Amino acid sequence: MKVLVIGGGGREHAVCMTLAKSPKVDKIWCAPGNGGIADIAECVNIKATDIDGVVAFSKENKPDLVVVTPDDPLALGMVDALEAEGIRAFGPRKNAAIIEGSKSFAKDLMHKYNIPTAGYAVFENSDEAIAYIKENGAPIVIKADGLALGKGVTVAMTEDEAIAAVHDAIDGGRFGGAGARVVIEEFLTGPEVSVLAFVDGEHLSTMPSAQDHKRAYDNDEGPNTGGMGAFSPSRFYTDDIAQTCMDTIFKPTVAAMKAEGRPFSGVLYFGLMLTPKGPKVIEYNARFGDPETQAVLCRLESDLFDIMNAVIDGKLDEMDIKWADNAACCVVMASGGYPLAYEKGKEITGMDNVTESIVFHAGTARTDDGKIVTSGGRVLGVTATAATLDEAIRKAYADVEKIHFEKAHIRHDIGIKKG
């Protein structure tokens, strides 16, 4: 079978590597791919958001499956466009991808169907938003309504910080059209947990829990990023909590999307906070998370190609998906300055010395003379598995020390904090 994977980050490297394990898959393309993906797939110079280009390539090369992984092409309707040409595609259609593409849609859905989440209000006028902030005080959370590369959320500890975030989004155009509307949310406390699930429109099968680290610096300081590392499983996600989430969040969300005429098929990401009043939804994503995917897929024992086809065919309930009883830790190596300004083109050395981890490439490129250089903010995801989480963390950081590029930046506390 031939598979085309859309995207070029660490998540796509993990997806390609996992698909390559399937005995049924003998050819993988990746558009656009990156320097590491090129070792296992043929990289195609098509942007992930180029729907016409992807459709044209698919009509010519006839992949048996197209896996659309990033948020932007899903929100733009790439799956719809592929299906319209009779091309088999994995991922939600546009009308279901809105669960990530519009935070106000997601909040209204949860409110309508009594799915636990933070209190909220939606604004398009900055004066009205600021009045709401002054009435409710801080800490408070400001979110751009649309897609903002994982950087559209401000957890404001003061009213001044919240007001500045509103001005940046609505008046300053910091996130373009994605920030023309903002969702202002109640500040919640508790451990955060990410749970990804395969969903076929009606049935769902959850993956092992994970936890992301969004802030750029140690101790959860600095600006939000796309994610500086992840580990799996969560230290806090017990069997009892998992059952509560299944009954009050996971199944109700899938049923709500179906009831709204927007059946969700693909990977649905539940960003949760385990509050003193029980688990609540912080956000939904309409696809594999990054870097959670790098940690979670390392633990998959079943055939990902088979799972994706079962999702498309609405037969997920017939699958018995197996996961390893182990732990994984992914440490992101980023360019200095990320998530703000950073330089590209820095040569990466030492990856051949890595012995106990998988190095997933995210922002890398291959030069004409075969060198691997940096080409993005998040550069590599060094991911180790072990019998225990503490051992996986140790192994990942030991291998991080072997890899070098100018101005490399990491967090030193991935998986270490206990709260």
CSV table of C-alpha atoms in Angstrom, one decimal:
chain,number,residue,atom,x,y,z
A,1,MET,CA,0.0,0.0,0.0
A,2,LYS,CA,1.0,3.6,-0.7
A,3,VAL,CA,0.5,6.4,1.9
A,4,LEU,CA,0.8,10.2,1.6
A,5,VAL,CA,1.3,12.0,4.9
A,6,ILE,CA,0.6,15.8,5.0
A,7,GLY,CA,2.9,18.0,7.2
A,8,GLY,CA,6.5,18.4,8.0
A,9,GLY,CA,7.0,18.4,11.8
A,10,GLY,CA,8.0,16.1,14.6
A,11,ARG,CA,4.4,14.7,14.7
A,12,GLU,CA,4.5,13.8,11.0
A,13,HIS,CA,7.9,12.1,11.5
A,14,ALA,CA,6.4,10.0,14.3
A,15,VAL,CA,3.3,9.2,12.1
A,16,CYS,CA,5.5,8.2,9.1
A,17,MET,CA,7.8,6.1,11.3
A,18,THR,CA,4.8,4.3,12.9
A,19,LEU,CA,3.2,3.7,9.5
A,20,ALA,CA,6.4,2.4,8.1
A,21,LYS,CA,6.3,-0.5,10.7
A,22,SER,CA,3.1,-1.8,9.0
A,23,PRO,CA,3.8,-4.8,6.8
A,24,LYS,CA,1.0,-3.5,4.5
A,25,VAL,CA,2.8,-0.2,3.8
A,26,ASP,CA,5.6,-0.2,1.2
A,27,LYS,CA,5.7,3.4,0.0
A,28,ILE,CA,5.3,6.6,2.0
A,29,TRP,CA,5.3,10.2,0.6
A,30,CYS,CA,5.4,13.2,2.9
A,31,ALA,CA,4.4,16.7,1.9
A,32,PRO,CA,6.5,18.7,2.5
A,33,GLY,CA,8.4,16.5,5.0
A,34,ASN,CA,11.8,17.4,6.6
A,35,GLY,CA,15.4,16.4,6.8
A,36,GLY,CA,14.7,13.3,9.0
A,37,ILE,CA,11.5,12.2,7.4
A,38,ALA,CA,13.5,12.0,4.1
A,39,ASP,CA,15.2,8.8,5.6
A,40,ILE,CA,11.9,6.9,5.6
A,41,ALA,CA,9.6,8.6,3.1
A,42,GLU,CA,9.9,10.4,-0.2
A,43,CYS,CA,9.5,14.1,0.6
A,44,VAL,CA,7.3,16.1,-1.9
A,45,ASN,CA,7.7,19.8,-2.2
A,46,ILE,CA,4.1,20.7,-1.6
A,47,LYS,CA,3.0,23.0,1.3
A,48,ALA,CA,0.7,21.4,3.8
A,49,THR,CA,-1.9,24.0,3.1
A,50,ASP,CA,-1.8,23.6,-0.7
A,51,ILE,CA,-5.1,21.7,-1.1
A,52,ASP,CA,-5.0,21.9,-4.9
A,53,GLY,CA,-1.4,20.7,-5.0
A,54,VAL,CA,-2.1,17.7,-2.7
A,55,VAL,CA,-5.2,16.7,-4.7
A,56,ALA,CA,-3.3,16.9,-8.0
A,57,PHE,CA,-0.5,14.8,-6.6
A,58,SER,CA,-2.9,12.3,-5.2
A,59,LYS,CA,-4.8,12.0,-8.5
A,60,GLU,CA,-1.5,11.4,-10.3
A,61,ASN,CA,0.2,9.0,-7.9
A,62,LYS,CA,-2.9,7.3,-6.4
A,63,PRO,CA,-2.0,6.7,-2.8
A,64,ASP,CA,-4.2,4.2,-1.0
A,65,LEU,CA,-4.4,6.6,1.9
A,66,VAL,CA,-3.8,10.3,2.6
A,67,VAL,CA,-3.2,11.2,6.2
A,68,VAL,CA,-3.9,14.9,6.9
A,69,THR,CA,-2.2,15.7,10.2
A,70,PRO,CA,-1.8,19.5,10.7
A,71,ASP,CA,-4.6,21.8,11.9
A,72,ASP,CA,-4.6,24.3,9.1
A,73,PRO,CA,-5.3,22.0,6.1
A,74,LEU,CA,-8.0,20.2,8.1
A,75,ALA,CA,-9.7,23.5,8.9
A,76,LEU,CA,-9.4,24.5,5.2
A,77,GLY,CA,-11.2,21.3,4.1
A,78,MET,CA,-8.4,19.2,2.6
A,79,VAL,CA,-10.1,16.0,3.6
A,80,ASP,CA,-13.3,17.2,1.9
A,81,ALA,CA,-11.4,18.0,-1.3
A,82,LEU,CA,-9.7,14.6,-1.4
A,83,GLU,CA,-12.9,12.7,-0.8
A,84,ALA,CA,-14.6,14.7,-3.5
A,85,GLU,CA,-12.1,13.2,-5.9
A,86,GLY,CA,-12.6,9.7,-4.5
A,87,ILE,CA,-9.3,9.7,-2.6
A,88,ARG,CA,-9.3,7.9,0.7
A,89,ALA,CA,-8.3,10.4,3.5
A,90,PHE,CA,-7.8,10.2,7.3
A,91,GLY,CA,-8.8,13.2,9.3
A,92,PRO,CA,-12.0,15.2,10.1
A,93,ARG,CA,-13.9,17.0,7.4
A,94,LYS,CA,-14.0,20.8,7.6
A,95,ASN,CA,-17.3,21.0,9.4
A,96,ALA,CA,-15.9,18.8,12.2
A,97,ALA,CA,-12.4,20.3,12.3
A,98,ILE,CA,-14.1,23.5,13.5
A,99,ILE,CA,-14.0,22.0,17.0
A,100,GLU,CA,-10.4,23.2,17.0
A,101,GLY,CA,-10.6,25.9,14.4
A,102,SER,CA,-13.1,28.0,16.5
A,103,LYS,CA,-12.7,28.0,20.3
A,104,SER,CA,-16.0,29.8,20.6
A,105,PHE,CA,-17.7,27.0,18.7
A,106,ALA,CA,-16.1,24.4,21.0
A,107,LYS,CA,-17.1,26.4,24.1
A,108,ASP,CA,-20.7,26.7,22.9
A,109,LEU,CA,-20.8,23.0,22.1
A,110,MET,CA,-19.7,22.1,25.6
A,111,HIS,CA,-22.2,24.5,27.1
A,112,LYS,CA,-25.0,23.1,25.1
A,113,TYR,CA,-24.3,19.5,25.9
A,114,ASN,CA,-23.2,20.0,29.5
A,115,ILE,CA,-19.6,18.9,29.0
A,116,PRO,CA,-17.5,20.3,31.9
A,117,THR,CA,-15.3,23.2,31.0
A,118,ALA,CA,-14.3,26.6,32.4
A,119,GLY,CA,-16.8,29.5,32.4
A,120,TYR,CA,-16.4,31.8,29.5
A,121,ALA,CA,-17.5,34.8,27.4
A,122,VAL,CA,-16.8,35.6,23.7
A,123,PHE,CA,-15.9,39.1,22.4
A,124,GLU,CA,-15.1,40.9,19.2
A,125,ASN,CA,-15.0,44.4,20.7
A,126,SER,CA,-12.0,45.1,22.9
A,127,ASP,CA,-13.8,47.6,25.1
A,128,GLU,CA,-16.4,45.1,26.0
A,129,ALA,CA,-13.8,42.4,26.6
A,130,ILE,CA,-11.8,44.8,28.9
A,131,ALA,CA,-14.9,45.7,30.8
A,132,TYR,CA,-15.5,41.9,31.4
A,133,ILE,CA,-11.9,41.5,32.6
A,134,LYS,CA,-12.3,44.4,35.1
A,135,GLU,CA,-15.5,42.9,36.3
A,136,ASN,CA,-14.1,39.4,36.8
A,137,GLY,CA,-10.5,40.2,37.8
A,138,ALA,CA,-7.3,38.1,37.3
A,139,PRO,CA,-6.0,35.5,37.0
A,140,ILE,CA,-8.0,35.0,33.8
A,141,VAL,CA,-7.3,33.3,30.4
A,142,ILE,CA,-7.4,35.1,27.0
A,143,LYS,CA,-7.6,32.9,23.9
A,144,ALA,CA,-7.6,33.8,20.2
A,145,ASP,CA,-10.7,32.2,18.7
A,146,GLY,CA,-8.9,30.7,15.6
A,147,LEU,CA,-5.8,28.8,14.9
A,148,ALA,CA,-2.6,30.5,16.1
A,149,LEU,CA,0.2,27.8,16.0
A,150,GLY,CA,-0.4,26.9,19.6
A,151,LYS,CA,0.6,30.5,20.7
A,152,GLY,CA,-2.8,32.2,20.9
A,153,VAL,CA,-3.4,31.6,24.6
A,154,THR,CA,-2.4,34.0,27.4
A,155,VAL,CA,-2.8,32.9,31.0
A,156,ALA,CA,-2.9,36.4,32.5
A,157,MET,CA,-2.0,36.7,36.2
A,158,THR,CA,-2.9,40.4,36.3
A,159,GLU,CA,-5.6,42.6,34.8
A,160,ASP,CA,-3.0,44.6,32.9
A,161,GLU,CA,-1.6,41.5,31.3
A,162,ALA,CA,-5.1,40.4,30.3
A,163,ILE,CA,-6.0,43.8,28.8
A,164,ALA,CA,-2.7,43.8,26.8
A,165,ALA,CA,-3.5,40.4,25.4
A,166,VAL,CA,-7.0,41.6,24.3
A,167,HIS,CA,-5.5,44.7,22.6
A,168,ASP,CA,-2.8,42.5,20.9
A,169,ALA,CA,-5.4,40.1,19.5
A,170,ILE,CA,-8.3,42.3,18.6
A,171,ASP,CA,-6.8,45.7,18.0
A,172,GLY,CA,-3.2,44.8,17.1
A,173,GLY,CA,-3.9,41.9,14.8
A,174,ARG,CA,-1.2,39.8,16.4
A,175,PHE,CA,-2.9,36.6,15.2
A,176,GLY,CA,-4.5,38.0,12.1
A,177,GLY,CA,-8.1,36.9,11.6
A,178,ALA,CA,-7.6,34.2,14.2
A,179,GLY,CA,-7.6,36.9,16.9
A,180,ALA,CA,-10.4,39.1,15.7
A,181,ARG,CA,-12.6,37.3,18.2
A,182,VAL,CA,-11.4,36.2,21.6
A,183,VAL,CA,-12.7,33.8,24.2
A,184,ILE,CA,-12.1,34.9,27.8
A,185,GLU,CA,-12.2,32.0,30.3
A,186,GLU,CA,-12.2,31.4,34.0
A,187,PHE,CA,-8.8,30.5,35.4
A,188,LEU,CA,-8.7,26.8,36.4
A,189,THR,CA,-6.1,25.1,38.6
A,190,GLY,CA,-4.9,21.5,38.7
A,191,PRO,CA,-2.7,19.1,36.7
A,192,GLU,CA,-3.0,19.2,32.9
A,193,VAL,CA,-3.5,16.0,30.9
A,194,SER,CA,-3.7,15.4,27.2
A,195,VAL,CA,-5.7,12.4,26.0
A,196,LEU,CA,-5.8,11.6,22.3
A,197,ALA,CA,-8.5,9.4,20.9
A,198,PHE,CA,-9.2,7.6,17.6
A,199,VAL,CA,-12.8,8.5,16.6
A,200,ASP,CA,-14.8,7.1,13.7
A,201,GLY,CA,-17.8,9.4,13.9
A,202,GLU,CA,-19.6,7.3,16.6
A,203,HIS,CA,-17.0,5.1,18.4
A,204,LEU,CA,-13.8,6.2,20.1
A,205,SER,CA,-10.7,4.5,21.4
A,206,THR,CA,-8.4,6.5,23.7
A,207,MET,CA,-4.7,6.5,23.6
A,208,PRO,CA,-2.5,6.5,26.7
A,209,SER,CA,-2.5,9.8,28.6
A,210,ALA,CA,0.2,12.3,28.1
A,211,GLN,CA,1.3,15.7,29.4
A,212,ASP,CA,2.6,18.6,27.3
A,213,HIS,CA,4.9,21.5,28.5
A,214,LYS,CA,3.7,24.7,26.7
A,215,ARG,CA,5.8,27.4,28.3
A,216,ALA,CA,9.2,28.1,26.8
A,217,TYR,CA,11.3,28.0,29.9
A,218,ASP,CA,11.8,25.8,33.0
A,219,ASN,CA,9.2,26.0,35.8
A,220,ASP,CA,6.5,26.9,33.3
A,221,GLU,CA,7.8,30.4,32.8
A,222,GLY,CA,8.0,32.4,29.6
A,223,PRO,CA,5.7,32.6,26.6
A,224,ASN,CA,3.5,29.8,25.3
A,225,THR,CA,5.0,27.7,22.5
A,226,GLY,CA,3.8,24.8,20.4
A,227,GLY,CA,5.2,22.5,23.1
A,228,MET,CA,8.6,22.0,24.6
A,229,GLY,CA,8.3,18.4,25.5
A,230,ALA,CA,5.9,15.7,26.6
A,231,PHE,CA,5.7,12.5,28.5
A,232,SER,CA,3.3,9.5,28.7
A,233,PRO,CA,1.6,8.4,30.9
A,234,SER,CA,0.4,11.2,33.1
A,235,ARG,CA,1.3,10.8,36.8
A,236,PHE,CA,-2.3,11.9,37.8
A,237,TYR,CA,-4.6,10.2,35.2
A,238,THR,CA,-5.9,7.2,37.3
A,239,ASP,CA,-8.3,4.6,36.1
A,240,ASP,CA,-11.1,6.3,38.0
A,241,ILE,CA,-10.4,9.6,36.4
A,242,ALA,CA,-10.2,8.0,33.0
A,243,GLN,CA,-13.7,6.5,33.5
A,244,THR,CA,-15.1,9.9,34.6
A,245,CYS,CA,-13.6,11.5,31.5
A,246,MET,CA,-15.1,8.8,29.3
A,247,ASP,CA,-18.6,9.2,30.8
A,248,THR,CA,-18.7,13.0,31.1
A,249,ILE,CA,-16.3,14.3,28.3
A,250,PHE,CA,-15.2,11.8,25.7
A,251,LYS,CA,-18.4,10.0,24.7
A,252,PRO,CA,-20.6,13.1,25.1
A,253,THR,CA,-18.3,15.1,22.8
A,254,VAL,CA,-18.4,12.5,20.1
A,255,ALA,CA,-22.2,12.2,20.5
A,256,ALA,CA,-22.6,16.0,20.4
A,257,MET,CA,-20.6,16.4,17.2
A,258,LYS,CA,-22.8,13.6,15.6
A,259,ALA,CA,-26.0,15.3,16.9
A,260,GLU,CA,-24.8,18.6,15.4
A,261,GLY,CA,-24.4,17.0,11.9
A,262,ARG,CA,-20.7,17.2,12.2
A,263,PRO,CA,-19.6,13.6,12.9
A,264,PHE,CA,-15.9,13.6,13.8
A,265,SER,CA,-13.6,11.1,12.1
A,266,GLY,CA,-9.9,11.1,12.8
A,267,VAL,CA,-7.9,11.9,16.0
A,268,LEU,CA,-9.6,14.0,18.6
A,269,TYR,CA,-7.3,15.6,21.2
A,270,PHE,CA,-8.8,16.4,24.6
A,271,GLY,CA,-6.8,18.9,26.6
A,272,LEU,CA,-7.9,18.4,30.2
A,273,MET,CA,-7.4,20.0,33.6
A,274,LEU,CA,-7.9,17.8,36.6
A,275,THR,CA,-9.5,20.5,38.9
A,276,PRO,CA,-10.6,20.1,42.5
A,277,LYS,CA,-14.2,19.9,41.1
A,278,GLY,CA,-13.3,17.1,38.6
A,279,PRO,CA,-11.9,16.9,35.1
A,280,LYS,CA,-12.7,19.8,32.7
A,281,VAL,CA,-11.9,20.5,29.1
A,282,ILE,CA,-9.4,23.2,28.4
A,283,GLU,CA,-9.3,22.7,24.6
A,284,TYR,CA,-10.0,20.3,21.8
A,285,ASN,CA,-7.6,19.7,18.9
A,286,ALA,CA,-8.8,18.0,15.7
A,287,ARG,CA,-5.7,16.0,15.1
A,288,PHE,CA,-2.6,14.4,16.7
A,289,GLY,CA,-1.0,16.7,19.2
A,290,ASP,CA,2.6,17.8,18.9
A,291,PRO,CA,4.8,16.8,20.8
A,292,GLU,CA,2.4,14.3,22.6
A,293,THR,CA,2.3,12.2,19.5
A,294,GLN,CA,6.0,11.5,19.6
A,295,ALA,CA,5.7,10.2,23.1
A,296,VAL,CA,2.4,8.3,22.6
A,297,LEU,CA,3.0,6.6,19.3
A,298,CYS,CA,6.2,5.1,20.6
A,299,ARG,CA,4.0,3.0,22.8
A,300,LEU,CA,1.7,1.7,20.1
A,301,GLU,CA,1.9,-2.0,19.4
A,302,SER,CA,-1.0,-2.3,16.9
A,303,ASP,CA,-0.8,-1.5,13.2
A,304,LEU,CA,-1.5,2.2,12.7
A,305,PHE,CA,-2.4,1.7,9.1
A,306,ASP,CA,-5.1,-0.8,10.1
A,307,ILE,CA,-6.4,1.6,12.8
A,308,MET,CA,-6.7,4.5,10.4
A,309,ASN,CA,-8.6,2.4,7.9
A,310,ALA,CA,-11.0,1.2,10.6
A,311,VAL,CA,-11.6,4.9,11.5
A,312,ILE,CA,-12.5,5.7,7.9
A,313,ASP,CA,-14.8,2.7,7.6
A,314,GLY,CA,-16.6,3.3,10.9
A,315,LYS,CA,-15.3,0.0,12.3
A,316,LEU,CA,-13.2,1.3,15.2
A,317,ASP,CA,-15.3,-0.8,17.6
A,318,GLU,CA,-14.0,-3.9,15.9
A,319,MET,CA,-10.4,-3.0,16.7
A,320,ASP,CA,-8.5,-4.2,19.7
A,321,ILE,CA,-5.8,-1.6,19.9
A,322,LYS,CA,-2.7,-2.6,22.0
A,323,TRP,CA,-0.3,-0.3,23.8
A,324,ALA,CA,2.9,-1.1,25.6
A,325,ASP,CA,2.9,-1.1,29.4
A,326,ASN,CA,5.8,1.4,29.5
A,327,ALA,CA,6.6,5.1,29.6
A,328,ALA,CA,8.0,7.7,27.2
A,329,CYS,CA,9.6,11.1,27.4
A,330,CYS,CA,10.1,13.5,24.5
A,331,VAL,CA,12.4,16.5,25.0
A,332,VAL,CA,12.2,19.2,22.3
A,333,MET,CA,15.4,20.9,21.2
A,334,ALA,CA,14.4,24.3,19.9
A,335,SER,CA,16.2,27.2,18.2
A,336,GLY,CA,17.4,30.0,20.4
A,337,GLY,CA,14.8,32.7,20.7
A,338,TYR,CA,11.8,30.4,19.9
A,339,PRO,CA,8.8,31.1,20.0
A,340,LEU,CA,9.9,34.6,19.0
A,341,ALA,CA,12.6,35.4,16.5
A,342,TYR,CA,15.2,32.7,15.8
A,343,GLU,CA,17.9,31.9,13.2
A,344,LYS,CA,17.9,29.1,10.7
A,345,GLY,CA,20.6,27.1,8.9
A,346,LYS,CA,22.5,26.0,12.0
A,347,GLU,CA,24.3,22.6,11.4
A,348,ILE,CA,23.1,19.8,13.7
A,349,THR,CA,25.8,17.3,14.8
A,350,GLY,CA,25.9,14.4,17.2
A,351,MET,CA,22.7,12.6,16.2
A,352,ASP,CA,24.7,9.5,15.2
A,353,ASN,CA,25.8,9.2,18.8
A,354,VAL,CA,22.3,8.8,20.1
A,355,THR,CA,21.9,5.3,21.4
A,356,GLU,CA,18.7,5.0,23.6
A,357,SER,CA,16.2,7.4,22.0
A,358,ILE,CA,14.4,8.1,18.7
A,359,VAL,CA,15.2,11.5,17.3
A,360,PHE,CA,12.1,12.9,15.6
A,361,HIS,CA,12.9,15.8,13.2
A,362,ALA,CA,10.6,18.8,13.3
A,363,GLY,CA,12.3,22.0,11.9
A,364,THR,CA,15.2,20.5,10.0
A,365,ALA,CA,16.3,20.5,6.4
A,366,ARG,CA,18.9,18.6,4.4
A,367,THR,CA,21.5,20.5,2.5
A,368,ASP,CA,22.9,19.6,-1.0
A,369,ASP,CA,26.0,18.1,0.6
A,370,GLY,CA,23.9,15.9,3.0
A,371,LYS,CA,24.2,18.0,6.2
A,372,ILE,CA,21.2,18.4,8.5
A,373,VAL,CA,20.5,22.0,9.5
A,374,THR,CA,17.9,23.8,11.5
A,375,SER,CA,14.9,25.3,9.6
A,376,GLY,CA,12.3,26.0,12.3
A,377,GLY,CA,11.6,26.9,15.8
A,378,ARG,CA,11.2,23.4,17.2
A,379,VAL,CA,14.0,21.5,15.7
A,380,LEU,CA,14.1,18.0,17.2
A,381,GLY,CA,12.1,15.8,19.6
A,382,VAL,CA,14.4,13.4,21.4
A,383,THR,CA,12.2,10.6,22.6
A,384,ALA,CA,13.0,7.6,24.9
A,385,THR,CA,10.9,4.8,26.2
A,386,ALA,CA,11.6,2.7,29.4
A,387,ALA,CA,9.8,0.6,32.0
A,388,THR,CA,9.4,3.7,34.2
A,389,LEU,CA,8.8,7.3,33.5
A,390,ASP,CA,11.9,8.4,35.5
A,391,GLU,CA,14.1,6.1,33.5
A,392,ALA,CA,12.6,7.4,30.2
A,393,ILE,CA,13.3,10.9,31.3
A,394,ARG,CA,16.9,10.0,32.2
A,395,LYS,CA,17.5,8.3,28.8
A,396,ALA,CA,16.1,11.2,26.8
A,397,TYR,CA,18.1,13.8,28.5
A,398,ALA,CA,21.3,11.7,28.2
A,399,ASP,CA,20.8,11.6,24.5
A,400,VAL,CA,20.0,15.3,24.3
A,401,GLU,CA,23.4,16.0,25.6
A,402,LYS,CA,25.0,14.3,22.6
A,403,ILE,CA,23.3,16.6,20.0
A,404,HIS,CA,24.6,20.0,19.2
A,405,PHE,CA,23.6,23.1,17.2
A,406,GLU,CA,24.3,26.7,17.8
A,407,LYS,CA,22.0,28.4,20.3
A,408,ALA,CA,20.0,25.2,21.0
A,409,HIS,CA,17.4,25.7,23.7
A,410,ILE,CA,15.7,23.0,25.9
A,411,ARG,CA,13.7,22.8,29.0
A,412,HIS,CA,15.4,20.9,31.7
A,413,ASP,CA,12.2,19.8,33.6
A,414,ILE,CA,10.2,17.8,31.1
A,415,GLY,CA,8.2,15.2,33.1
A,416,ILE,CA,9.9,16.1,36.3
A,417,LYS,CA,7.4,18.4,38.0
A,418,LYS,CA,5.0,16.5,40.2
A,419,GLY,CA,2.1,19.0,40.0
